[in-house]
PDB file of C-alpha atoms and ligand atoms in Angstrom:
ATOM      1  CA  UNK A  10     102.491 -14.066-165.673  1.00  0.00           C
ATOM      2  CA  UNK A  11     105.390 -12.343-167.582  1.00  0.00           C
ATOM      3  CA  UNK A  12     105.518 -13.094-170.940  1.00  0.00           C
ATOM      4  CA  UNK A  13     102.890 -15.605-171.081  1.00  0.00           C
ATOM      5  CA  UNK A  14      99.014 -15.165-172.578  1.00  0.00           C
ATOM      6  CA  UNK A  15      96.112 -15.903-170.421  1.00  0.00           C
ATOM      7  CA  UNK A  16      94.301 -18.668-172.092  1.00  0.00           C
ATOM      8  CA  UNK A  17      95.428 -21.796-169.675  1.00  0.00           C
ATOM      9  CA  UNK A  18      94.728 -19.552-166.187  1.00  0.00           C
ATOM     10  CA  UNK A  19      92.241 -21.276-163.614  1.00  0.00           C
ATOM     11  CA  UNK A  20      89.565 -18.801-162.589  1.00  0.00           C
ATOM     12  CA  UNK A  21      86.420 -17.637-163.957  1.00  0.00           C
ATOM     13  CA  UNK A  22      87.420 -14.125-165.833  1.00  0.00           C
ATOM     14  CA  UNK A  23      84.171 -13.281-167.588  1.00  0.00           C
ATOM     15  CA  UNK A  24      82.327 -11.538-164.596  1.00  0.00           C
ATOM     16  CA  UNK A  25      85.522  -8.962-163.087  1.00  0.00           C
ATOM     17  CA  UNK A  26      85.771  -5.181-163.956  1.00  0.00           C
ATOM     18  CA  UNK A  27      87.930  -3.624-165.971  1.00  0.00           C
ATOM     19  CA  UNK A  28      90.697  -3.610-163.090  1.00  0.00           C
ATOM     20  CA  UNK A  29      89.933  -7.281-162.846  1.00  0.00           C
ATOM     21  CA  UNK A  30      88.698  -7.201-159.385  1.00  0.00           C
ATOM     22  CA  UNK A  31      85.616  -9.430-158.440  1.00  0.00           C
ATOM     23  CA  UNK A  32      83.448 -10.225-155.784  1.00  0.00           C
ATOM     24  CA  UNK A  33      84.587 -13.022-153.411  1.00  0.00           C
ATOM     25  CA  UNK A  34      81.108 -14.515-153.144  1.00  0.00           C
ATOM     26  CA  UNK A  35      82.117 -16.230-150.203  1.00  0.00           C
ATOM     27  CA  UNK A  36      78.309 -17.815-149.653  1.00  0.00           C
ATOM     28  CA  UNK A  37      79.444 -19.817-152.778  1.00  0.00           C
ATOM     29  CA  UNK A  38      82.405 -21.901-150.619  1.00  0.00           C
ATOM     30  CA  UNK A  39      81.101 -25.589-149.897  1.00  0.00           C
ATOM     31  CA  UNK A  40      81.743 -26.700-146.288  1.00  0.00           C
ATOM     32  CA  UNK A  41      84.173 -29.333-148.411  1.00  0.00           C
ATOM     33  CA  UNK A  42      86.041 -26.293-149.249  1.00  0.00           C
ATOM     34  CA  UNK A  43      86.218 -24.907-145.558  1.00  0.00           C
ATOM     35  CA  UNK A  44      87.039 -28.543-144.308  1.00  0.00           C
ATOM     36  CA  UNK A  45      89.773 -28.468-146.464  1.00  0.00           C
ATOM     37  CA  UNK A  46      90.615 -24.983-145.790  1.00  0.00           C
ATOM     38  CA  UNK A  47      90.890 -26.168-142.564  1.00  0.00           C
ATOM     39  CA  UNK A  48      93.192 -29.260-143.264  1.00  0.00           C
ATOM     40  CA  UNK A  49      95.628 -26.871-144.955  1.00  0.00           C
ATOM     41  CA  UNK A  50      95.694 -24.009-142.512  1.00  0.00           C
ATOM     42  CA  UNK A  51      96.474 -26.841-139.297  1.00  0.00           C
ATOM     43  CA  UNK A  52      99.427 -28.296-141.451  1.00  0.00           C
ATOM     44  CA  UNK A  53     100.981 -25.001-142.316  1.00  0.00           C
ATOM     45  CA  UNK A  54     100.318 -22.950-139.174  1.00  0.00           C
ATOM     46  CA  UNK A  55     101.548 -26.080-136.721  1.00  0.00           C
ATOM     47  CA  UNK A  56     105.083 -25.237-139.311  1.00  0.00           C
ATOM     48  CA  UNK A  57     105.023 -21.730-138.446  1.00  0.00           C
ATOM     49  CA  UNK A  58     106.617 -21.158-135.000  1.00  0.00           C
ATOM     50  CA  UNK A  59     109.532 -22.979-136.226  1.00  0.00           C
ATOM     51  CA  UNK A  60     109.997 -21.546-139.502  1.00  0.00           C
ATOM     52  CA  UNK A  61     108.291 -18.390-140.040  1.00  0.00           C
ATOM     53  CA  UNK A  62     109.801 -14.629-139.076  1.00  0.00           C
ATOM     54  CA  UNK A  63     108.565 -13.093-135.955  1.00  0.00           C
ATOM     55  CA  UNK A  64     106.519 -10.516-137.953  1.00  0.00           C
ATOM     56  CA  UNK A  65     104.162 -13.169-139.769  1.00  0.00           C
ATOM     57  CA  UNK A  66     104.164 -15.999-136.283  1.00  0.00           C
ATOM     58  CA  UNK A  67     102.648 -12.481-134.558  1.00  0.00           C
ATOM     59  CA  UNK A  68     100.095 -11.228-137.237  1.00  0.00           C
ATOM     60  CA  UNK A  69      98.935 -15.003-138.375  1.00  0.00           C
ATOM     61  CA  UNK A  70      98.337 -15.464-134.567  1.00  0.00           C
ATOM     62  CA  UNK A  71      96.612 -12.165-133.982  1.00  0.00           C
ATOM     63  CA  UNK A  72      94.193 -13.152-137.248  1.00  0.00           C
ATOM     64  CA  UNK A  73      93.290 -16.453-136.346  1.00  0.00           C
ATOM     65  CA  UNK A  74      91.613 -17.492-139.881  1.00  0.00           C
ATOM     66  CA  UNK A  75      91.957 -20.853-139.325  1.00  0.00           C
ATOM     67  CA  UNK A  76      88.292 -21.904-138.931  1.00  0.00           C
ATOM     68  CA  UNK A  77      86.975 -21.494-142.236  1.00  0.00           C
ATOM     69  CA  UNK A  78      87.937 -19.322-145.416  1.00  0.00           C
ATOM     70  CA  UNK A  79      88.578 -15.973-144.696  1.00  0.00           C
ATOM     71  CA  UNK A  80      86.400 -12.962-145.451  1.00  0.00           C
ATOM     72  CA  UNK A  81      88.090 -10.670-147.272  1.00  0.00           C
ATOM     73  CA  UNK A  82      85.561  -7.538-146.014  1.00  0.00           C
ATOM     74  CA  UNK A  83      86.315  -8.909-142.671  1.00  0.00           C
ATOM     75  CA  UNK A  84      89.853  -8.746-142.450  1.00  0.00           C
ATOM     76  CA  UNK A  85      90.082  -5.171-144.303  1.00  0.00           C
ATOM     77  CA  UNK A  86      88.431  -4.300-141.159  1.00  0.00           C
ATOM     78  CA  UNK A  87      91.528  -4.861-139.224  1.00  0.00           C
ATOM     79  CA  UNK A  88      94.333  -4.079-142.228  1.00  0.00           C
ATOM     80  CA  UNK A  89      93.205  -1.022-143.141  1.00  0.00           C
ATOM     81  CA  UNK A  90      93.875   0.525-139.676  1.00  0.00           C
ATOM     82  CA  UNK A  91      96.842  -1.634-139.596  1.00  0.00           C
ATOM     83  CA  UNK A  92      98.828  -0.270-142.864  1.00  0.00           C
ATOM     84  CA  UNK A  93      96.377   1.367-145.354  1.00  0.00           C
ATOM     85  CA  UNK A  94      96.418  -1.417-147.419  1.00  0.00           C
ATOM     86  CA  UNK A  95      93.048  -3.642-148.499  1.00  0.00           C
ATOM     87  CA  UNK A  96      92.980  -7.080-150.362  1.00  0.00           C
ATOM     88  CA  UNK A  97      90.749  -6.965-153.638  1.00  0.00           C
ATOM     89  CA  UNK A  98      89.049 -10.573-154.744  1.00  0.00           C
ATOM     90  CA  UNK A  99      91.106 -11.526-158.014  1.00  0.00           C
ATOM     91  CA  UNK A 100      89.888 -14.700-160.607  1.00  0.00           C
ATOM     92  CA  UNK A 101      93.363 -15.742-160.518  1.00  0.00           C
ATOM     93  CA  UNK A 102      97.052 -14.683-162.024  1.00  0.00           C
ATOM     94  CA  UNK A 103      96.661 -10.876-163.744  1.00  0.00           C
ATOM     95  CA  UNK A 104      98.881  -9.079-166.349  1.00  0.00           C
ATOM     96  CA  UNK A 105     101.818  -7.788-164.875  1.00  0.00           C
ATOM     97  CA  UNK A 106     101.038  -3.978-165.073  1.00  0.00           C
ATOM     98  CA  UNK A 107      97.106  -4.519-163.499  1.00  0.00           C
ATOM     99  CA  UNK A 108      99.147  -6.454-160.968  1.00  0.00           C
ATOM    100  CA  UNK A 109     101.756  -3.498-160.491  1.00  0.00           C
ATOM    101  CA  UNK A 110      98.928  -0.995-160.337  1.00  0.00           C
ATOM    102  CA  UNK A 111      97.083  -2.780-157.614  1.00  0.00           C
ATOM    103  CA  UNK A 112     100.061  -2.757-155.886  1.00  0.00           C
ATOM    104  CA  UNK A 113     101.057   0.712-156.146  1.00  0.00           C
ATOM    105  CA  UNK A 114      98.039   1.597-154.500  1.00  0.00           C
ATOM    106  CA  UNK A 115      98.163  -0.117-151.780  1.00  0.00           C
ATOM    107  CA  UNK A 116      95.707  -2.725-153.047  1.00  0.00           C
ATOM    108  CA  UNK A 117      97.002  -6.610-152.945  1.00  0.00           C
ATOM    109  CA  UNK A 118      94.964  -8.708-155.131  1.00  0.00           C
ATOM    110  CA  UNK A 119      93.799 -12.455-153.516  1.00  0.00           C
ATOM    111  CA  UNK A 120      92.184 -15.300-155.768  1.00  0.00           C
ATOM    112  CA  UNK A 121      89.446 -16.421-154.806  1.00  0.00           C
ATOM    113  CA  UNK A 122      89.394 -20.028-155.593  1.00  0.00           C
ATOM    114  CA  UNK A 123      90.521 -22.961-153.641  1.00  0.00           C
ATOM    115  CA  UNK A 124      92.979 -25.668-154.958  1.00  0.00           C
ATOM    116  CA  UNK A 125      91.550 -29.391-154.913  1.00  0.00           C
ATOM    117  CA  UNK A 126      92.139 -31.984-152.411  1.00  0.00           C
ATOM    118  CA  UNK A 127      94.222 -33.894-154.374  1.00  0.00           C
ATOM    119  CA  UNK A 128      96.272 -30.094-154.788  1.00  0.00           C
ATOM    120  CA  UNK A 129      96.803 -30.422-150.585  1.00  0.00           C
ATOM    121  CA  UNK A 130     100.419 -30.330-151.230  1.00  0.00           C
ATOM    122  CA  UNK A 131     101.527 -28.709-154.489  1.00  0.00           C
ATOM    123  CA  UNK A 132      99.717 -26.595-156.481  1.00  0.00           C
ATOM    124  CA  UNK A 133     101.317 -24.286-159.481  1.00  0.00           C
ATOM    125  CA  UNK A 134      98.774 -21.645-160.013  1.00  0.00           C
ATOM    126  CA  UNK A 135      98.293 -19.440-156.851  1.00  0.00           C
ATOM    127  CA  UNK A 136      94.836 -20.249-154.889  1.00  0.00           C
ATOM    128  CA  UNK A 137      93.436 -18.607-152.285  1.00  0.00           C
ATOM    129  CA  UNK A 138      95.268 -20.655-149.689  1.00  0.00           C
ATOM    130  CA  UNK A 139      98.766 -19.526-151.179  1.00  0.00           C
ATOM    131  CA  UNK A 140      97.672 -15.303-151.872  1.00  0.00           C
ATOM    132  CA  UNK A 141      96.070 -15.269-148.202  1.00  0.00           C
ATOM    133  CA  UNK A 142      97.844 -17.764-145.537  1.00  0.00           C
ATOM    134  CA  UNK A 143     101.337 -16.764-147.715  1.00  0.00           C
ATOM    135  CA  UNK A 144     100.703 -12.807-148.332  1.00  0.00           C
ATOM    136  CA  UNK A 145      97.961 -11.716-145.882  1.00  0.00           C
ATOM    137  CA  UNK A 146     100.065 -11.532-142.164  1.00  0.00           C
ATOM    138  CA  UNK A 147     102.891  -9.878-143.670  1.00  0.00           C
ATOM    139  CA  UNK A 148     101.250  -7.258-145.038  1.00  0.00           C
ATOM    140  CA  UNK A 149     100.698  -5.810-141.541  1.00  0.00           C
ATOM    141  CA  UNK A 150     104.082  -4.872-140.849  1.00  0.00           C
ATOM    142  CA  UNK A 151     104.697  -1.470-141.804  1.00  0.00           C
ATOM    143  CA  UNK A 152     107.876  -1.692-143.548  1.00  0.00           C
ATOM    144  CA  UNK A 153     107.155  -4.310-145.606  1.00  0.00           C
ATOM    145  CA  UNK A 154     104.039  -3.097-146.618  1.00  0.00           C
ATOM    146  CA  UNK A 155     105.776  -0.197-148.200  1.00  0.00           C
ATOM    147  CA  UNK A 156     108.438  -2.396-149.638  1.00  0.00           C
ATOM    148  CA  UNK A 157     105.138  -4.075-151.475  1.00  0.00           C
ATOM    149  CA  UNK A 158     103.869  -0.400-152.362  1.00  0.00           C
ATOM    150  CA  UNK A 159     107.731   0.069-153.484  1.00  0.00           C
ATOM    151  CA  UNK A 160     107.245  -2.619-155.658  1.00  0.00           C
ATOM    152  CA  UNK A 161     104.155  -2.072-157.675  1.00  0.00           C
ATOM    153  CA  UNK A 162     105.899   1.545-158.310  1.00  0.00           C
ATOM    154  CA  UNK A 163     108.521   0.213-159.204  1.00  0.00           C
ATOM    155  CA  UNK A 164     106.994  -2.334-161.479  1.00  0.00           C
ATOM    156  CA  UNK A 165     104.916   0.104-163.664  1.00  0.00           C
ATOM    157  CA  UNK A 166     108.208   1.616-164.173  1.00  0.00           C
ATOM    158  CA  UNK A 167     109.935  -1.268-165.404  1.00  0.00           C
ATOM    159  CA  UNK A 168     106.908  -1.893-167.510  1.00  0.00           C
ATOM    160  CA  UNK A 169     108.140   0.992-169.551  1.00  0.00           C
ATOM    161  CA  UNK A 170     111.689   0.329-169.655  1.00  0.00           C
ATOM    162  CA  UNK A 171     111.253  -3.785-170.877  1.00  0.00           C
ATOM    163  CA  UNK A 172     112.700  -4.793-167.564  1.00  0.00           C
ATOM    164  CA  UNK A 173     110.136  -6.412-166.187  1.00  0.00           C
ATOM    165  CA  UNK A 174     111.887 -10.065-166.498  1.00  0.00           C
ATOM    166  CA  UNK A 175     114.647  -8.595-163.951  1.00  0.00           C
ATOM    167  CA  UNK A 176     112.056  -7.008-161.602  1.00  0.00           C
ATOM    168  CA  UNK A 177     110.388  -9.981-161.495  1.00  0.00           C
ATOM    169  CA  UNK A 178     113.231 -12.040-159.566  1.00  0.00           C
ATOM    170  CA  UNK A 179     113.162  -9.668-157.408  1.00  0.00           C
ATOM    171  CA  UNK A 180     109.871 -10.350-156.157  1.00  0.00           C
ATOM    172  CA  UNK A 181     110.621 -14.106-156.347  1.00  0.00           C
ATOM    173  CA  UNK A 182     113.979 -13.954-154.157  1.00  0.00           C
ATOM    174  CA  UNK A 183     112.130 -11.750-151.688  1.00  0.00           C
ATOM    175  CA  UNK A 184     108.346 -11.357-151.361  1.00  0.00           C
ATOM    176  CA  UNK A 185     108.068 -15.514-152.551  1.00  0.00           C
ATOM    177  CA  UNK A 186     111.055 -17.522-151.291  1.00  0.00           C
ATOM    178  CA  UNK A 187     112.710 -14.941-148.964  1.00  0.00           C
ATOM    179  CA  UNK A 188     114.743 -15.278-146.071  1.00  0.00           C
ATOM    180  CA  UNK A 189     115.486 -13.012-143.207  1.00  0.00           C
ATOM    181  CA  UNK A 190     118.636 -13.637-140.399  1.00  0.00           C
ATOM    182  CA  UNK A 191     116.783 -13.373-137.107  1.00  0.00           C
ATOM    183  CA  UNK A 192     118.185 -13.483-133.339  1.00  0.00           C
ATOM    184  CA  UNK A 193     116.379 -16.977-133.610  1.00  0.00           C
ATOM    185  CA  UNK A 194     118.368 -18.319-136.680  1.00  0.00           C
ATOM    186  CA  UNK A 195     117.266 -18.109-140.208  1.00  0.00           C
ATOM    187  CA  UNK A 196     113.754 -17.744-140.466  1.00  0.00           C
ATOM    188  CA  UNK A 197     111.486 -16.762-143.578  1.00  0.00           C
ATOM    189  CA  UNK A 198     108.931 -14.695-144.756  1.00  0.00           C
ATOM    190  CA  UNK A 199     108.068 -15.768-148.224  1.00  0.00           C
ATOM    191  CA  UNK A 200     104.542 -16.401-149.400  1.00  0.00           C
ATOM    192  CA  UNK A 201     105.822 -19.530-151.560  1.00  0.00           C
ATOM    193  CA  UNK A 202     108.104 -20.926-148.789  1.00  0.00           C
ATOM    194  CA  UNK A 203     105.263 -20.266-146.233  1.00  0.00           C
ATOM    195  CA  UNK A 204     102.059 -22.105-148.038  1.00  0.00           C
ATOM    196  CA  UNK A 205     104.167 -24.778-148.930  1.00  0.00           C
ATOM    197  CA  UNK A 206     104.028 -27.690-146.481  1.00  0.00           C
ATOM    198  CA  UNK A 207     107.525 -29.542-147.767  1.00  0.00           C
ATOM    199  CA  UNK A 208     109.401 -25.960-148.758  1.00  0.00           C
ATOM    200  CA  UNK A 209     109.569 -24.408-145.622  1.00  0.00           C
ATOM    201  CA  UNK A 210     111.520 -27.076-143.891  1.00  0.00           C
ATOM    202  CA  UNK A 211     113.654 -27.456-146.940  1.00  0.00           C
ATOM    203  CA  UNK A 212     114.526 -23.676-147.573  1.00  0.00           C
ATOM    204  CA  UNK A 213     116.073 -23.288-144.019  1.00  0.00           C
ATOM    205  CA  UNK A 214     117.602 -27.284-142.595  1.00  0.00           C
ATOM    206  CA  UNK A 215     118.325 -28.633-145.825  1.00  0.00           C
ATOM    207  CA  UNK A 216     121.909 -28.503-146.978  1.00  0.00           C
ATOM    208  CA  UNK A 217     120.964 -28.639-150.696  1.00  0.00           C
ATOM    209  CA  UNK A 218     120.168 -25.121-151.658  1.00  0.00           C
ATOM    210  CA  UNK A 219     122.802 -22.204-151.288  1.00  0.00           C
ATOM    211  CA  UNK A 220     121.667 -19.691-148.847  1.00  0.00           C
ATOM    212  CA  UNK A 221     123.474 -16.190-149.688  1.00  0.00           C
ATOM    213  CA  UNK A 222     122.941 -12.688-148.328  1.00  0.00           C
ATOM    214  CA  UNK A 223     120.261 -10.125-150.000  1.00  0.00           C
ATOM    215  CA  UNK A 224     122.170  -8.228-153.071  1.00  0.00           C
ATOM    216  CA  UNK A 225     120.374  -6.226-154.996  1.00  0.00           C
ATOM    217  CA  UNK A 226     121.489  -6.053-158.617  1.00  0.00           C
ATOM    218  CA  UNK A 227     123.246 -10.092-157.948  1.00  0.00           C
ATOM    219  CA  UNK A 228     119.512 -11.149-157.397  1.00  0.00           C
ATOM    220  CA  UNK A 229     118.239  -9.091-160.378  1.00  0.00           C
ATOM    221  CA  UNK A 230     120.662 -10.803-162.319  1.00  0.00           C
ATOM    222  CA  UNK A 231     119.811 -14.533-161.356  1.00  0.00           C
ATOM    223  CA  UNK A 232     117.083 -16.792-162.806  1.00  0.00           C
ATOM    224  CA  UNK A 233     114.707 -18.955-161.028  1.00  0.00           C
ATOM    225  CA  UNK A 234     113.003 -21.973-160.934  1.00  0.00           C
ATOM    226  CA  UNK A 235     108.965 -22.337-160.833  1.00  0.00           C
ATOM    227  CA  UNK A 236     108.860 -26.080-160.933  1.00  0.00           C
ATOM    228  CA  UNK A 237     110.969 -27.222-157.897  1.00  0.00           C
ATOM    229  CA  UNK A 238     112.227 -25.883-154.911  1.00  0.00           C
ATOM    230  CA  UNK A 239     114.425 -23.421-155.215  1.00  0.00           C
ATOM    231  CA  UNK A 240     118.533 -23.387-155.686  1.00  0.00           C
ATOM    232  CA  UNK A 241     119.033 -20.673-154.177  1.00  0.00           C
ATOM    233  CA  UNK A 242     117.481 -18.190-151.090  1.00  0.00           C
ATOM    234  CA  UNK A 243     118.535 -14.983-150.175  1.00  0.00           C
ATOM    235  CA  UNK A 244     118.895 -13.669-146.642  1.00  0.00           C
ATOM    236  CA  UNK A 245     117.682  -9.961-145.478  1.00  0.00           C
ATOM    237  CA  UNK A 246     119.077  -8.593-142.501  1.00  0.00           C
ATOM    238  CA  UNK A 247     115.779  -6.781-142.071  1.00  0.00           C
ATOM    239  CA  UNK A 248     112.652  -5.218-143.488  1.00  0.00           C
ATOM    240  CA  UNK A 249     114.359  -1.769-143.654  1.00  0.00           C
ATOM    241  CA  UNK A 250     117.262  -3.188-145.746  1.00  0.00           C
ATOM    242  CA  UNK A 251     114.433  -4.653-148.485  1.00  0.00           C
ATOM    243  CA  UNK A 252     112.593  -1.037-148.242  1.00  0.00           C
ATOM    244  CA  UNK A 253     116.150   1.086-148.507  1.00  0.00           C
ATOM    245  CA  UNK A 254     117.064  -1.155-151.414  1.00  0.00           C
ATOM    246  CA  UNK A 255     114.218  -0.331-153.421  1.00  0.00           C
ATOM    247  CA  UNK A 256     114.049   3.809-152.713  1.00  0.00           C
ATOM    248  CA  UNK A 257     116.844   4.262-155.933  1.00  0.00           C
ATOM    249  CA  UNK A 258     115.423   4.865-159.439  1.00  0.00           C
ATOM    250  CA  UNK A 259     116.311   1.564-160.746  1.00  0.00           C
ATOM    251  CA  UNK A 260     116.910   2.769-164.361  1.00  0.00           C
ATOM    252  CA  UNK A 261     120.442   2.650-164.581  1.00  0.00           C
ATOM    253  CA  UNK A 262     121.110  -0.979-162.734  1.00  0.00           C
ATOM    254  CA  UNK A 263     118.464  -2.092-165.762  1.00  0.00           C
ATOM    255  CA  UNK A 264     121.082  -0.476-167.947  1.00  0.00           C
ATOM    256  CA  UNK A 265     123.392  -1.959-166.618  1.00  0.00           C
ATOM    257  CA  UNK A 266     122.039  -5.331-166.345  1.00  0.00           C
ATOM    258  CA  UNK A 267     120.708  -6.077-169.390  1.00  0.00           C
ATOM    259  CA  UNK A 268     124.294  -5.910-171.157  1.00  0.00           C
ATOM    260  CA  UNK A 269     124.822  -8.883-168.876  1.00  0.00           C
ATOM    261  CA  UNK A 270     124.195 -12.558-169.161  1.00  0.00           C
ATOM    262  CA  UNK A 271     121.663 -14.033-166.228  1.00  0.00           C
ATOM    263  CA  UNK A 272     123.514 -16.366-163.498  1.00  0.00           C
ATOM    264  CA  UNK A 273     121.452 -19.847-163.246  1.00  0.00           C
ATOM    265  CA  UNK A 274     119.867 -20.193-159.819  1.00  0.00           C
ATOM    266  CA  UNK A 275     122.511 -22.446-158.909  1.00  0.00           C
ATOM    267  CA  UNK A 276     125.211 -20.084-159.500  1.00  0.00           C
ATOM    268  CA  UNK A 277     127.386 -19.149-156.227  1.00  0.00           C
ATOM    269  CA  UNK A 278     129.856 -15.709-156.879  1.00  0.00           C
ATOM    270  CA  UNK A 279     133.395 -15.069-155.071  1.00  0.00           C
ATOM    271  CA  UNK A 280     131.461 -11.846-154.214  1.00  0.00           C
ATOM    272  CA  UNK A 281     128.444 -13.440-152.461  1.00  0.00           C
ATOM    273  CA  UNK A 282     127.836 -13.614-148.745  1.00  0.00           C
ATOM    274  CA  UNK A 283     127.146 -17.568-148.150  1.00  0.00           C
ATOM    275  CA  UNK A 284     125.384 -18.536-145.408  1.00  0.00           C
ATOM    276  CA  UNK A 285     125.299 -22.183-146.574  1.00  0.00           C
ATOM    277  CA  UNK A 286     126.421 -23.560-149.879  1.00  0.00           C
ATOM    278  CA  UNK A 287     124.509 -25.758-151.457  1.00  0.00           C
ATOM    279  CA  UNK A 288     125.447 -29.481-151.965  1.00  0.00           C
ATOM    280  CA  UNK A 289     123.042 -29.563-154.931  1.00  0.00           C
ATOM    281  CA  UNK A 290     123.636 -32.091-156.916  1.00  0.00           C
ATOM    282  CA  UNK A 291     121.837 -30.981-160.377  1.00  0.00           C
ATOM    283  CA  UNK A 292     118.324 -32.645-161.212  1.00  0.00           C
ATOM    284  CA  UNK A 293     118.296 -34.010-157.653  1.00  0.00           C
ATOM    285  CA  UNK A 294     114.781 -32.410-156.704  1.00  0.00           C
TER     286      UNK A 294
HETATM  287  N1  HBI B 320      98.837 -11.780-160.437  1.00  0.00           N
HETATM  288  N2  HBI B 320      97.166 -12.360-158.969  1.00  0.00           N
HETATM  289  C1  HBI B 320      98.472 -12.230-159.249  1.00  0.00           C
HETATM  290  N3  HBI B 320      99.386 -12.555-158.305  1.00  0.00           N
HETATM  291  C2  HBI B 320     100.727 -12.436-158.545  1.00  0.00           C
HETATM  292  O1  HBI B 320     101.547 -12.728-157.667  1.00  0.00           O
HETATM  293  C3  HBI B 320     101.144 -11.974-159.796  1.00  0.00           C
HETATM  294  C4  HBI B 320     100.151 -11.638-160.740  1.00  0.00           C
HETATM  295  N4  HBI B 320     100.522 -11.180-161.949  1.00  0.00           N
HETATM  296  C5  HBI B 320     101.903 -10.971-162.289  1.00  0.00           C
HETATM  297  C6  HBI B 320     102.854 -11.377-161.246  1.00  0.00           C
HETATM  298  N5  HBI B 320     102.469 -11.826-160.098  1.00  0.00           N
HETATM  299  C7  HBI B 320     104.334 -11.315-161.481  1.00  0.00           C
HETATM  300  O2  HBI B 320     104.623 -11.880-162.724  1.00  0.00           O
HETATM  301  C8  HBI B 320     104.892  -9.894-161.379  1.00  0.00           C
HETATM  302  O3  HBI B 320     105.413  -9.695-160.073  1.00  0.00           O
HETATM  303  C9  HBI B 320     105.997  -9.646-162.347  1.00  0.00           C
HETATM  304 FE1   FE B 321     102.432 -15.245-154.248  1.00  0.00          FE
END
């Protein structure tokens, strides 16, 4: 939602509180919205043994939400023993810092509306099918849940310092279209990659998009694309690497960066570790 108002947002924001949190009223889902529900779990979880890391295969398995929409009560039962953290019932996008603050303690915010059926495949608001299949399994691994705790620090931070635009990629390149280098091949664990039934496949056997190794302050630096798949991916050794990253005080690389130009999300560097270059021709998605 950075740098954009809040009238055009799906989601019914007159009944939250004042942190924006709702109830999920989950007694209000139609059993066309569980059927459906259904539909899109079977498609994406059938993708997942293939595509996904290790760490989200074992935790979506271990869940089992396939049947019908999730309750949220039901599975802070299980992830607040897990990792401390709990999912709060959102209307839909939030402002950045209520976003950050959720975050930062340990809170991850989940819409609570359902796309259409004519939405199956691409939707470009995130829906309750995206925040939960997408966010939900990986935030019971341990290190990443801190990385996500890192994050919403980090972002209240950069809140203060006008650097949220650079921040932001961050959380795109990783937490949304991230990959990971696995004994088994590439494999992700991206939210966006992983709730999207024609992404996943793309991001890791096509040989359109680059695929370059995690950098820091290079991925800070590099803009991204909300309307199509992506350019570019970038590959984490590990969940430790993503946490270790993200312990600095970030001030000076926003000093830093800022008296540079962005790279387009095309861009490939001399400096960059390339696990596949791209053969992108431009406008071809
Ligand atoms: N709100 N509900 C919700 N989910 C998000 O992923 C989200 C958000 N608000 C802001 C936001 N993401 C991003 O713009 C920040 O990471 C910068
Ligand atoms: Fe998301």
């Amino acid at each position: 939602m950075t740098g954009e108002t809040q009238h055009n947002l799906r989601g019914d924001y007159s009944r939250m509180r004042p942190d924006y949190t709702v109830e999920q009223e989950w007694l209000g889902y139609s059993p066309e919205q569980h059927e459906l529900w259904r539909r899109l779990y079977a498609r994406q979880a059938a993708l997942i043994p293939d595509y996904a890391c290790d760490e989200f295969r074992d935790a979506l398995r271990d869940l089992d939400f396939g049947a019908a929409i999730p309750r949220f009560d039901a599975i802070n039962a299980k992830l607040e023993p897990a990792t401390d953290w709990q999912l709060v019932a959102v209307p839909g996008l939030l402002p950045d810092l209520t976003f950050f603050d959720h975050l930062a303690h340990r809170r991850f915010p989940v819409t609570v509306w359902l796309r259409e059926p004519a939405e199956f495949d691409y939707i470009v608001e995130p829906d309750i099918f995206h925040d939960f299949f997408g966010h939900v399994p990986m935030l019971f691994n341990p290190v990443f849940a801190n990385y996500m705790q890192a994050y919403g620090r980090g972002g209240i931070k950069a809140h203060e310092l006008g650097a949220i635009e650079m921040l932001a990629r961050l959380y795109w390149y990783t937490v949304e279209f991230g990959l990971i280098d696995t004994k088994r091949g590439l494999r992700t664990y991206g939210a966006g990659i992983l709730s999207s039934g024609g992404e996943i496949g793309y991001c890791l056997e096509s040989p359109q998009p680059n695929r370059i190794g995690f950098d820091l302050l290079r991925i800070m630096q590099t803009l991204y694309k909300i309307d199509s798949y992506q350019e570019s991916y970038f590959v984490i050794r590990d969940f430790e690497q993503l946490f270790d990253a993200t312990a600095p005080d970030f001030t000076s690389y926003y000093e830093r960066l800022k008296e540079r130009e962005p790279y387009a999300a095309s861009t490939v560097l001399a400096s960059d570790k390339v696990y596949n270059r791209g053969k992108l021709v431009s406008g071809a998605i």
